[in-house]
JSON list of C-alpha atoms in Angstrom, two decimals:
[
{"chain": "A", "resi": 175, "resn": "UNK", "atom": "CA", "xyz": [13.95, -39.24, 45.75]},
{"chain": "A", "resi": 176, "resn": "UNK", "atom": "CA", "xyz": [10.64, -37.38, 45.71]},
{"chain": "A", "resi": 177, "resn": "UNK", "atom": "CA", "xyz": [12.41, -34.04, 46.39]},
{"chain": "A", "resi": 178, "resn": "UNK", "atom": "CA", "xyz": [14.82, -34.77, 43.56]},
{"chain": "A", "resi": 179, "resn": "UNK", "atom": "CA", "xyz": [11.98, -35.44, 41.12]},
{"chain": "A", "resi": 180, "resn": "UNK", "atom": "CA", "xyz": [10.19, -32.25, 42.16]},
{"chain": "A", "resi": 181, "resn": "UNK", "atom": "CA", "xyz": [13.35, -30.18, 41.64]},
{"chain": "A", "resi": 182, "resn": "UNK", "atom": "CA", "xyz": [13.94, -31.82, 38.26]},
{"chain": "A", "resi": 183, "resn": "UNK", "atom": "CA", "xyz": [10.35, -31.09, 37.18]},
{"chain": "A", "resi": 184, "resn": "UNK", "atom": "CA", "xyz": [10.63, -27.43, 38.22]},
{"chain": "A", "resi": 185, "resn": "UNK", "atom": "CA", "xyz": [13.89, -27.03, 36.29]},
{"chain": "A", "resi": 186, "resn": "UNK", "atom": "CA", "xyz": [12.21, -28.57, 33.24]},
{"chain": "A", "resi": 187, "resn": "UNK", "atom": "CA", "xyz": [9.34, -26.05, 33.43]},
{"chain": "A", "resi": 188, "resn": "UNK", "atom": "CA", "xyz": [11.76, -23.11, 33.75]},
{"chain": "A", "resi": 189, "resn": "UNK", "atom": "CA", "xyz": [13.80, -24.36, 30.76]},
{"chain": "A", "resi": 190, "resn": "UNK", "atom": "CA", "xyz": [10.64, -24.79, 28.68]},
{"chain": "A", "resi": 191, "resn": "UNK", "atom": "CA", "xyz": [9.40, -21.31, 29.54]},
{"chain": "A", "resi": 192, "resn": "UNK", "atom": "CA", "xyz": [12.65, -19.74, 28.34]},
{"chain": "A", "resi": 193, "resn": "UNK", "atom": "CA", "xyz": [12.87, -21.80, 25.15]},
{"chain": "A", "resi": 194, "resn": "UNK", "atom": "CA", "xyz": [9.29, -21.37, 23.88]},
{"chain": "A", "resi": 195, "resn": "UNK", "atom": "CA", "xyz": [9.56, -17.68, 22.85]},
{"chain": "A", "resi": 196, "resn": "UNK", "atom": "CA", "xyz": [12.52, -18.45, 20.58]},
{"chain": "A", "resi": 197, "resn": "UNK", "atom": "CA", "xyz": [10.71, -21.36, 19.00]},
{"chain": "A", "resi": 198, "resn": "UNK", "atom": "CA", "xyz": [7.60, -19.25, 18.49]},
{"chain": "A", "resi": 199, "resn": "UNK", "atom": "CA", "xyz": [9.60, -16.45, 16.84]},
{"chain": "A", "resi": 200, "resn": "UNK", "atom": "CA", "xyz": [11.27, -18.94, 14.50]},
{"chain": "A", "resi": 201, "resn": "UNK", "atom": "CA", "xyz": [7.96, -20.54, 13.58]},
{"chain": "A", "resi": 202, "resn": "UNK", "atom": "CA", "xyz": [6.40, -17.17, 12.80]},
{"chain": "A", "resi": 203, "resn": "UNK", "atom": "CA", "xyz": [8.94, -16.41, 10.00]},
{"chain": "A", "resi": 204, "resn": "UNK", "atom": "CA", "xyz": [7.43, -17.22, 6.60]},
{"chain": "A", "resi": 205, "resn": "UNK", "atom": "CA", "xyz": [9.44, -19.07, 3.92]},
{"chain": "A", "resi": 206, "resn": "UNK", "atom": "CA", "xyz": [10.09, -16.82, 0.94]},
{"chain": "A", "resi": 207, "resn": "UNK", "atom": "CA", "xyz": [9.43, -13.55, 2.84]},
{"chain": "A", "resi": 208, "resn": "UNK", "atom": "CA", "xyz": [12.47, -11.43, 3.68]},
{"chain": "A", "resi": 209, "resn": "UNK", "atom": "CA", "xyz": [12.63, -9.68, 7.06]},
{"chain": "A", "resi": 210, "resn": "UNK", "atom": "CA", "xyz": [12.00, -5.94, 6.98]},
{"chain": "A", "resi": 211, "resn": "UNK", "atom": "CA", "xyz": [15.02, -3.79, 7.82]},
{"chain": "A", "resi": 212, "resn": "UNK", "atom": "CA", "xyz": [14.10, -0.36, 6.41]},
{"chain": "A", "resi": 213, "resn": "UNK", "atom": "CA", "xyz": [13.03, 1.92, 9.33]},
{"chain": "A", "resi": 214, "resn": "UNK", "atom": "CA", "xyz": [10.07, 3.37, 7.43]},
{"chain": "A", "resi": 215, "resn": "UNK", "atom": "CA", "xyz": [8.94, -0.08, 6.29]},
{"chain": "A", "resi": 216, "resn": "UNK", "atom": "CA", "xyz": [9.03, -1.21, 9.91]},
{"chain": "A", "resi": 217, "resn": "UNK", "atom": "CA", "xyz": [6.88, 1.79, 10.88]},
{"chain": "A", "resi": 218, "resn": "UNK", "atom": "CA", "xyz": [4.31, 0.82, 8.27]},
{"chain": "A", "resi": 219, "resn": "UNK", "atom": "CA", "xyz": [4.38, -2.80, 9.42]},
{"chain": "A", "resi": 220, "resn": "UNK", "atom": "CA", "xyz": [3.55, -1.59, 12.93]},
{"chain": "A", "resi": 221, "resn": "UNK", "atom": "CA", "xyz": [0.49, 0.27, 11.63]},
{"chain": "A", "resi": 222, "resn": "UNK", "atom": "CA", "xyz": [1.75, 3.73, 10.63]},
{"chain": "A", "resi": 223, "resn": "UNK", "atom": "CA", "xyz": [0.33, 3.78, 7.10]},
{"chain": "A", "resi": 224, "resn": "UNK", "atom": "CA", "xyz": [0.57, 7.53, 6.47]},
{"chain": "A", "resi": 225, "resn": "UNK", "atom": "CA", "xyz": [4.22, 8.55, 6.06]},
{"chain": "A", "resi": 226, "resn": "UNK", "atom": "CA", "xyz": [5.32, 11.89, 4.61]},
{"chain": "A", "resi": 227, "resn": "UNK", "atom": "CA", "xyz": [9.06, 11.20, 4.85]},
{"chain": "A", "resi": 228, "resn": "UNK", "atom": "CA", "xyz": [10.87, 11.29, 1.49]},
{"chain": "A", "resi": 229, "resn": "UNK", "atom": "CA", "xyz": [7.90, 12.99, -0.20]},
{"chain": "A", "resi": 230, "resn": "UNK", "atom": "CA", "xyz": [8.80, 15.36, -3.04]},
{"chain": "A", "resi": 231, "resn": "UNK", "atom": "CA", "xyz": [8.73, 19.00, -1.87]},
{"chain": "A", "resi": 232, "resn": "UNK", "atom": "CA", "xyz": [6.62, 19.96, -4.90]},
{"chain": "A", "resi": 233, "resn": "UNK", "atom": "CA", "xyz": [4.00, 17.44, -3.84]},
{"chain": "A", "resi": 234, "resn": "UNK", "atom": "CA", "xyz": [3.96, 18.97, -0.36]},
{"chain": "A", "resi": 235, "resn": "UNK", "atom": "CA", "xyz": [3.44, 22.43, -1.89]},
{"chain": "A", "resi": 236, "resn": "UNK", "atom": "CA", "xyz": [0.60, 21.11, -4.06]},
{"chain": "A", "resi": 237, "resn": "UNK", "atom": "CA", "xyz": [-0.89, 19.40, -1.01]},
{"chain": "A", "resi": 238, "resn": "UNK", "atom": "CA", "xyz": [-0.90, 22.69, 0.93]},
{"chain": "A", "resi": 239, "resn": "UNK", "atom": "CA", "xyz": [-2.59, 24.54, -1.92]},
{"chain": "A", "resi": 240, "resn": "UNK", "atom": "CA", "xyz": [-5.08, 21.70, -2.34]},
{"chain": "A", "resi": 241, "resn": "UNK", "atom": "CA", "xyz": [-6.04, 21.87, 1.33]},
{"chain": "A", "resi": 242, "resn": "UNK", "atom": "CA", "xyz": [-6.54, 25.64, 1.08]},
{"chain": "A", "resi": 243, "resn": "UNK", "atom": "CA", "xyz": [-8.82, 25.26, -1.95]},
{"chain": "A", "resi": 244, "resn": "UNK", "atom": "CA", "xyz": [-10.80, 22.51, -0.22]},
{"chain": "A", "resi": 245, "resn": "UNK", "atom": "CA", "xyz": [-11.21, 24.66, 2.88]},
{"chain": "A", "resi": 246, "resn": "UNK", "atom": "CA", "xyz": [-12.76, 27.52, 0.88]},
{"chain": "A", "resi": 247, "resn": "UNK", "atom": "CA", "xyz": [-15.47, 25.10, -0.25]},
{"chain": "A", "resi": 248, "resn": "UNK", "atom": "CA", "xyz": [-15.98, 23.63, 3.18]},
{"chain": "A", "resi": 249, "resn": "UNK", "atom": "CA", "xyz": [-14.74, 20.22, 1.98]},
{"chain": "A", "resi": 250, "resn": "UNK", "atom": "CA", "xyz": [-12.67, 17.89, 4.14]},
{"chain": "A", "resi": 251, "resn": "UNK", "atom": "CA", "xyz": [-9.89, 15.51, 3.18]},
{"chain": "A", "resi": 252, "resn": "UNK", "atom": "CA", "xyz": [-8.81, 12.22, 4.75]},
{"chain": "A", "resi": 253, "resn": "UNK", "atom": "CA", "xyz": [-5.39, 10.85, 3.82]},
{"chain": "A", "resi": 254, "resn": "UNK", "atom": "CA", "xyz": [-4.81, 7.11, 3.51]},
{"chain": "A", "resi": 255, "resn": "UNK", "atom": "CA", "xyz": [-1.18, 6.85, 2.38]},
{"chain": "A", "resi": 256, "resn": "UNK", "atom": "CA", "xyz": [1.68, 8.90, 0.99]},
{"chain": "A", "resi": 257, "resn": "UNK", "atom": "CA", "xyz": [5.28, 7.67, 0.77]},
{"chain": "A", "resi": 258, "resn": "UNK", "atom": "CA", "xyz": [5.63, 3.91, 0.35]},
{"chain": "A", "resi": 259, "resn": "UNK", "atom": "CA", "xyz": [9.13, 2.43, 0.75]},
{"chain": "A", "resi": 260, "resn": "UNK", "atom": "CA", "xyz": [10.39, 0.13, -1.98]},
{"chain": "A", "resi": 261, "resn": "UNK", "atom": "CA", "xyz": [11.06, -2.58, 0.59]},
{"chain": "A", "resi": 262, "resn": "UNK", "atom": "CA", "xyz": [7.46, -2.46, 1.82]},
{"chain": "A", "resi": 263, "resn": "UNK", "atom": "CA", "xyz": [6.07, -2.97, -1.70]},
{"chain": "A", "resi": 264, "resn": "UNK", "atom": "CA", "xyz": [8.60, -5.79, -2.09]},
{"chain": "A", "resi": 265, "resn": "UNK", "atom": "CA", "xyz": [7.25, -7.22, 1.18]},
{"chain": "A", "resi": 266, "resn": "UNK", "atom": "CA", "xyz": [3.73, -7.36, -0.30]},
{"chain": "A", "resi": 267, "resn": "UNK", "atom": "CA", "xyz": [5.05, -8.95, -3.49]},
{"chain": "A", "resi": 268, "resn": "UNK", "atom": "CA", "xyz": [6.96, -11.62, -1.58]},
{"chain": "A", "resi": 269, "resn": "UNK", "atom": "CA", "xyz": [3.89, -12.43, 0.51]},
{"chain": "A", "resi": 270, "resn": "UNK", "atom": "CA", "xyz": [1.82, -12.92, -2.63]},
{"chain": "A", "resi": 271, "resn": "UNK", "atom": "CA", "xyz": [4.42, -15.21, -4.20]},
{"chain": "A", "resi": 272, "resn": "UNK", "atom": "CA", "xyz": [5.59, -17.08, -1.09]},
{"chain": "A", "resi": 273, "resn": "UNK", "atom": "CA", "xyz": [4.98, -20.86, -0.84]},
{"chain": "A", "resi": 274, "resn": "UNK", "atom": "CA", "xyz": [1.54, -21.77, 0.50]},
{"chain": "A", "resi": 275, "resn": "UNK", "atom": "CA", "xyz": [1.46, -21.92, 4.31]},
{"chain": "A", "resi": 276, "resn": "UNK", "atom": "CA", "xyz": [-0.63, -20.89, 7.29]},
{"chain": "A", "resi": 277, "resn": "UNK", "atom": "CA", "xyz": [1.93, -18.12, 7.88]},
{"chain": "A", "resi": 278, "resn": "UNK", "atom": "CA", "xyz": [1.43, -16.76, 4.34]},
{"chain": "A", "resi": 279, "resn": "UNK", "atom": "CA", "xyz": [-2.36, -16.82, 4.77]},
{"chain": "A", "resi": 280, "resn": "UNK", "atom": "CA", "xyz": [-2.01, -14.87, 8.02]},
{"chain": "A", "resi": 281, "resn": "UNK", "atom": "CA", "xyz": [0.14, -12.23, 6.27]},
{"chain": "A", "resi": 282, "resn": "UNK", "atom": "CA", "xyz": [-2.36, -11.92, 3.40]},
{"chain": "A", "resi": 283, "resn": "UNK", "atom": "CA", "xyz": [-5.19, -11.42, 5.88]},
{"chain": "A", "resi": 284, "resn": "UNK", "atom": "CA", "xyz": [-3.16, -8.97, 7.98]},
{"chain": "A", "resi": 285, "resn": "UNK", "atom": "CA", "xyz": [-2.43, -6.70, 5.01]},
{"chain": "A", "resi": 286, "resn": "UNK", "atom": "CA", "xyz": [-5.73, -7.22, 3.20]},
{"chain": "A", "resi": 287, "resn": "UNK", "atom": "CA", "xyz": [-3.99, -8.34, 0.02]},
{"chain": "A", "resi": 288, "resn": "UNK", "atom": "CA", "xyz": [-6.33, -9.31, -2.81]},
{"chain": "A", "resi": 289, "resn": "UNK", "atom": "CA", "xyz": [-5.83, -10.00, -6.50]},
{"chain": "A", "resi": 290, "resn": "UNK", "atom": "CA", "xyz": [-2.51, -9.40, -8.24]},
{"chain": "A", "resi": 291, "resn": "UNK", "atom": "CA", "xyz": [0.19, -7.56, -6.26]},
{"chain": "A", "resi": 292, "resn": "UNK", "atom": "CA", "xyz": [2.37, -5.19, -8.30]},
{"chain": "A", "resi": 293, "resn": "UNK", "atom": "CA", "xyz": [6.06, -5.99, -8.49]},
{"chain": "A", "resi": 294, "resn": "UNK", "atom": "CA", "xyz": [8.27, -3.54, -6.55]},
{"chain": "A", "resi": 295, "resn": "UNK", "atom": "CA", "xyz": [9.39, -0.62, -8.69]},
{"chain": "A", "resi": 296, "resn": "UNK", "atom": "CA", "xyz": [11.69, 2.24, -7.73]},
{"chain": "A", "resi": 297, "resn": "UNK", "atom": "CA", "xyz": [9.79, 4.49, -10.17]},
{"chain": "A", "resi": 298, "resn": "UNK", "atom": "CA", "xyz": [6.35, 3.85, -8.69]},
{"chain": "A", "resi": 299, "resn": "UNK", "atom": "CA", "xyz": [4.66, 7.19, -7.78]},
{"chain": "A", "resi": 300, "resn": "UNK", "atom": "CA", "xyz": [4.40, 6.46, -4.05]},
{"chain": "A", "resi": 301, "resn": "UNK", "atom": "CA", "xyz": [8.00, 5.23, -3.90]},
{"chain": "A", "resi": 302, "resn": "UNK", "atom": "CA", "xyz": [9.20, 8.32, -5.78]},
{"chain": "A", "resi": 303, "resn": "UNK", "atom": "CA", "xyz": [7.23, 10.46, -3.33]},
{"chain": "A", "resi": 304, "resn": "UNK", "atom": "CA", "xyz": [5.05, 12.15, -5.95]},
{"chain": "A", "resi": 305, "resn": "UNK", "atom": "CA", "xyz": [1.67, 10.74, -4.93]},
{"chain": "A", "resi": 306, "resn": "UNK", "atom": "CA", "xyz": [-0.72, 10.29, -2.04]},
{"chain": "A", "resi": 307, "resn": "UNK", "atom": "CA", "xyz": [-4.05, 8.52, -1.56]},
{"chain": "A", "resi": 308, "resn": "UNK", "atom": "CA", "xyz": [-6.90, 10.54, -0.07]},
{"chain": "A", "resi": 309, "resn": "UNK", "atom": "CA", "xyz": [-10.69, 10.82, -0.01]},
{"chain": "A", "resi": 310, "resn": "UNK", "atom": "CA", "xyz": [-12.45, 14.21, -0.11]},
{"chain": "A", "resi": 311, "resn": "UNK", "atom": "CA", "xyz": [-15.88, 14.82, 1.41]},
{"chain": "A", "resi": 312, "resn": "UNK", "atom": "CA", "xyz": [-18.30, 17.69, 0.71]},
{"chain": "A", "resi": 313, "resn": "UNK", "atom": "CA", "xyz": [-20.17, 19.72, 3.35]},
{"chain": "A", "resi": 314, "resn": "UNK", "atom": "CA", "xyz": [-22.80, 17.01, 3.77]},
{"chain": "A", "resi": 315, "resn": "UNK", "atom": "CA", "xyz": [-20.16, 14.33, 4.26]},
{"chain": "A", "resi": 316, "resn": "UNK", "atom": "CA", "xyz": [-20.62, 12.78, 0.82]},
{"chain": "A", "resi": 317, "resn": "UNK", "atom": "CA", "xyz": [-17.45, 11.35, -0.73]},
{"chain": "A", "resi": 318, "resn": "UNK", "atom": "CA", "xyz": [-16.41, 13.18, -3.89]},
{"chain": "A", "resi": 319, "resn": "UNK", "atom": "CA", "xyz": [-14.02, 10.43, -4.95]},
{"chain": "A", "resi": 320, "resn": "UNK", "atom": "CA", "xyz": [-13.56, 6.74, -4.36]},
{"chain": "A", "resi": 321, "resn": "UNK", "atom": "CA", "xyz": [-11.94, 3.64, -5.79]},
{"chain": "A", "resi": 322, "resn": "UNK", "atom": "CA", "xyz": [-13.92, 3.85, -9.03]},
{"chain": "A", "resi": 323, "resn": "UNK", "atom": "CA", "xyz": [-14.89, 7.50, -9.46]},
{"chain": "A", "resi": 324, "resn": "UNK", "atom": "CA", "xyz": [-13.89, 11.15, -9.08]},
{"chain": "A", "resi": 325, "resn": "UNK", "atom": "CA", "xyz": [-16.33, 14.07, -9.07]},
{"chain": "A", "resi": 326, "resn": "UNK", "atom": "CA", "xyz": [-15.62, 16.49, -11.95]},
{"chain": "A", "resi": 327, "resn": "UNK", "atom": "CA", "xyz": [-15.58, 19.49, -9.57]},
{"chain": "A", "resi": 328, "resn": "UNK", "atom": "CA", "xyz": [-12.88, 17.79, -7.52]},
{"chain": "A", "resi": 329, "resn": "UNK", "atom": "CA", "xyz": [-10.81, 17.10, -10.64]},
{"chain": "A", "resi": 330, "resn": "UNK", "atom": "CA", "xyz": [-10.95, 20.80, -11.52]},
{"chain": "A", "resi": 331, "resn": "UNK", "atom": "CA", "xyz": [-9.91, 21.83, -8.02]},
{"chain": "A", "resi": 332, "resn": "UNK", "atom": "CA", "xyz": [-7.05, 19.31, -7.91]},
{"chain": "A", "resi": 333, "resn": "UNK", "atom": "CA", "xyz": [-5.80, 20.61, -11.26]},
{"chain": "A", "resi": 334, "resn": "UNK", "atom": "CA", "xyz": [-5.61, 24.13, -9.79]},
{"chain": "A", "resi": 335, "resn": "UNK", "atom": "CA", "xyz": [-3.41, 22.76, -7.01]},
{"chain": "A", "resi": 336, "resn": "UNK", "atom": "CA", "xyz": [-1.07, 21.01, -9.46]},
{"chain": "A", "resi": 337, "resn": "UNK", "atom": "CA", "xyz": [-2.42, 17.52, -8.83]},
{"chain": "A", "resi": 338, "resn": "UNK", "atom": "CA", "xyz": [-3.97, 14.98, -11.16]},
{"chain": "A", "resi": 339, "resn": "UNK", "atom": "CA", "xyz": [-6.08, 11.83, -10.91]},
{"chain": "A", "resi": 340, "resn": "UNK", "atom": "CA", "xyz": [-4.15, 9.56, -13.25]},
{"chain": "A", "resi": 341, "resn": "UNK", "atom": "CA", "xyz": [-6.55, 6.59, -13.03]},
{"chain": "A", "resi": 342, "resn": "UNK", "atom": "CA", "xyz": [-9.90, 8.08, -11.94]},
{"chain": "A", "resi": 343, "resn": "UNK", "atom": "CA", "xyz": [-12.07, 5.07, -12.76]},
{"chain": "A", "resi": 344, "resn": "UNK", "atom": "CA", "xyz": [-9.86, 2.39, -11.23]},
{"chain": "A", "resi": 345, "resn": "UNK", "atom": "CA", "xyz": [-8.08, 4.23, -8.38]},
{"chain": "A", "resi": 346, "resn": "UNK", "atom": "CA", "xyz": [-9.91, 7.50, -7.79]},
{"chain": "A", "resi": 347, "resn": "UNK", "atom": "CA", "xyz": [-8.24, 8.14, -4.43]},
{"chain": "A", "resi": 348, "resn": "UNK", "atom": "CA", "xyz": [-4.81, 8.31, -6.06]},
{"chain": "A", "resi": 349, "resn": "UNK", "atom": "CA", "xyz": [-3.56, 11.91, -6.31]},
{"chain": "A", "resi": 350, "resn": "UNK", "atom": "CA", "xyz": [-0.35, 12.43, -8.26]},
{"chain": "A", "resi": 351, "resn": "UNK", "atom": "CA", "xyz": [1.84, 15.47, -8.85]},
{"chain": "A", "resi": 352, "resn": "UNK", "atom": "CA", "xyz": [0.87, 16.75, -12.29]},
{"chain": "A", "resi": 353, "resn": "UNK", "atom": "CA", "xyz": [3.66, 16.68, -14.87]},
{"chain": "A", "resi": 354, "resn": "UNK", "atom": "CA", "xyz": [4.99, 19.91, -16.37]},
{"chain": "A", "resi": 355, "resn": "UNK", "atom": "CA", "xyz": [3.84, 18.81, -19.81]},
{"chain": "A", "resi": 356, "resn": "UNK", "atom": "CA", "xyz": [0.18, 18.21, -18.95]},
{"chain": "A", "resi": 357, "resn": "UNK", "atom": "CA", "xyz": [-1.67, 19.84, -16.09]},
{"chain": "A", "resi": 358, "resn": "UNK", "atom": "CA", "xyz": [-5.06, 18.48, -17.16]},
{"chain": "A", "resi": 359, "resn": "UNK", "atom": "CA", "xyz": [-5.66, 14.82, -16.34]},
{"chain": "A", "resi": 360, "resn": "UNK", "atom": "CA", "xyz": [-7.52, 12.71, -18.85]},
{"chain": "A", "resi": 361, "resn": "UNK", "atom": "CA", "xyz": [-10.71, 11.12, -17.55]},
{"chain": "A", "resi": 362, "resn": "UNK", "atom": "CA", "xyz": [-11.73, 9.38, -20.78]},
{"chain": "A", "resi": 363, "resn": "UNK", "atom": "CA", "xyz": [-11.03, 5.77, -21.64]},
{"chain": "A", "resi": 364, "resn": "UNK", "atom": "CA", "xyz": [-10.91, 4.06, -25.02]},
{"chain": "A", "resi": 365, "resn": "UNK", "atom": "CA", "xyz": [-13.04, 0.93, -25.30]},
{"chain": "A", "resi": 366, "resn": "UNK", "atom": "CA", "xyz": [-11.27, -1.76, -27.30]},
{"chain": "A", "resi": 367, "resn": "UNK", "atom": "CA", "xyz": [-13.61, -4.12, -29.17]},
{"chain": "A", "resi": 368, "resn": "UNK", "atom": "CA", "xyz": [-11.55, -7.28, -29.02]},
{"chain": "A", "resi": 369, "resn": "UNK", "atom": "CA", "xyz": [-11.84, -10.74, -27.51]},
{"chain": "A", "resi": 370, "resn": "UNK", "atom": "CA", "xyz": [-9.18, -12.88, -25.91]},
{"chain": "A", "resi": 371, "resn": "UNK", "atom": "CA", "xyz": [-8.36, -15.20, -23.04]},
{"chain": "A", "resi": 372, "resn": "UNK", "atom": "CA", "xyz": [-5.54, -15.01, -20.51]},
{"chain": "A", "resi": 373, "resn": "UNK", "atom": "CA", "xyz": [-3.79, -18.36, -20.19]},
{"chain": "A", "resi": 374, "resn": "UNK", "atom": "CA", "xyz": [-0.86, -17.35, -17.97]},
{"chain": "A", "resi": 375, "resn": "UNK", "atom": "CA", "xyz": [-1.41, -18.76, -14.47]},
{"chain": "A", "resi": 376, "resn": "UNK", "atom": "CA", "xyz": [-0.34, -15.50, -12.83]},
{"chain": "A", "resi": 377, "resn": "UNK", "atom": "CA", "xyz": [-2.58, -13.34, -15.03]},
{"chain": "A", "resi": 378, "resn": "UNK", "atom": "CA", "xyz": [-1.54, -10.04, -16.61]},
{"chain": "A", "resi": 379, "resn": "UNK", "atom": "CA", "xyz": [-0.62, -6.65, -15.19]},
{"chain": "A", "resi": 380, "resn": "UNK", "atom": "CA", "xyz": [-2.32, -3.61, -16.75]},
{"chain": "A", "resi": 381, "resn": "UNK", "atom": "CA", "xyz": [-0.02, -0.57, -16.88]},
{"chain": "A", "resi": 382, "resn": "UNK", "atom": "CA", "xyz": [-0.33, 3.12, -17.80]},
{"chain": "A", "resi": 383, "resn": "UNK", "atom": "CA", "xyz": [1.81, 2.57, -20.90]},
{"chain": "A", "resi": 384, "resn": "UNK", "atom": "CA", "xyz": [3.21, -0.41, -22.85]},
{"chain": "A", "resi": 385, "resn": "UNK", "atom": "CA", "xyz": [6.33, -0.64, -20.74]},
{"chain": "A", "resi": 386, "resn": "UNK", "atom": "CA", "xyz": [7.30, -3.24, -18.12]},
{"chain": "A", "resi": 387, "resn": "UNK", "atom": "CA", "xyz": [8.35, -0.52, -15.66]},
{"chain": "A", "resi": 388, "resn": "UNK", "atom": "CA", "xyz": [5.27, 1.70, -16.14]},
{"chain": "A", "resi": 389, "resn": "UNK", "atom": "CA", "xyz": [2.89, 2.28, -13.22]},
{"chain": "A", "resi": 390, "resn": "UNK", "atom": "CA", "xyz": [0.55, -0.68, -12.67]},
{"chain": "A", "resi": 391, "resn": "UNK", "atom": "CA", "xyz": [-3.13, 0.36, -12.67]},
{"chain": "A", "resi": 392, "resn": "UNK", "atom": "CA", "xyz": [-4.82, -3.02, -12.48]},
{"chain": "A", "resi": 393, "resn": "UNK", "atom": "CA", "xyz": [-4.71, -6.65, -13.50]},
{"chain": "A", "resi": 394, "resn": "UNK", "atom": "CA", "xyz": [-6.45, -9.34, -15.53]},
{"chain": "A", "resi": 395, "resn": "UNK", "atom": "CA", "xyz": [-6.81, -12.81, -14.04]},
{"chain": "A", "resi": 396, "resn": "UNK", "atom": "CA", "xyz": [-6.31, -16.15, -15.81]},
{"chain": "A", "resi": 397, "resn": "UNK", "atom": "CA", "xyz": [-9.23, -17.16, -18.11]}
]
C-alpha cells in the first residue's frame, strides 16, 4: 500500500509539472489585448526598438546626408526608433483601453506607457516610414534636441538634409521627411487666449491639423 501511494504521489507531481506551464501561459494573456502576429511587431516586443524595415527610401537618403553633415561638425547621433508597425501601435492602444487587471498594469509598466495613447493610424509618420526619433549631441556631449526643444543650428542642418522637426517643442526628437511643398519647418506656436474645461473622461487628442486622422502631437486630460 505504501509503495502504491508513493507511485501515485510521484505521478501527481509529474502531471502537475507538465500542466503548470500551460496554465501560466493562459493566465498571462490579458483580456482586451490581441496577440501580436506581425513579425516586426514581435521583434519590437522582444526589445528590438530600432527597425529600418519598410522605411521610405527618401528618408534613408536624407538620413545618410544628415549623418554626413553631423560628422563635419563633430556631432553624434543616437537613434531611438524608426519604423513602427501599425499592429504595434494598436498593441499600445489596446493595452491603454483594456479592462483593469494586474496583467494590464504589468504591460503598462513594461512599455512605459503614460498619458493618452494615440489610436493606431496607417498614415502616422512612423507607420508610413517617413520619420525616425533621434537625439543629437555636440562635441562636448551636450544634447542639441530633446522632448521639449531643438537647437536652432540643428534645425538648420536638418533642413539641409531634407528633414524637419514638425513638433519641436513637444517632441523634439521626432525627425520627419520634409514635404516637397515646405522644406523649412515652423518652430513658432500661436498662443490662444481662451479658457475651457475638458469633461470627456478620456480627455482630448491634440493633432497637427483639425482632422481625426491627422498626426497626434499631444493630449489634454479631463478637467
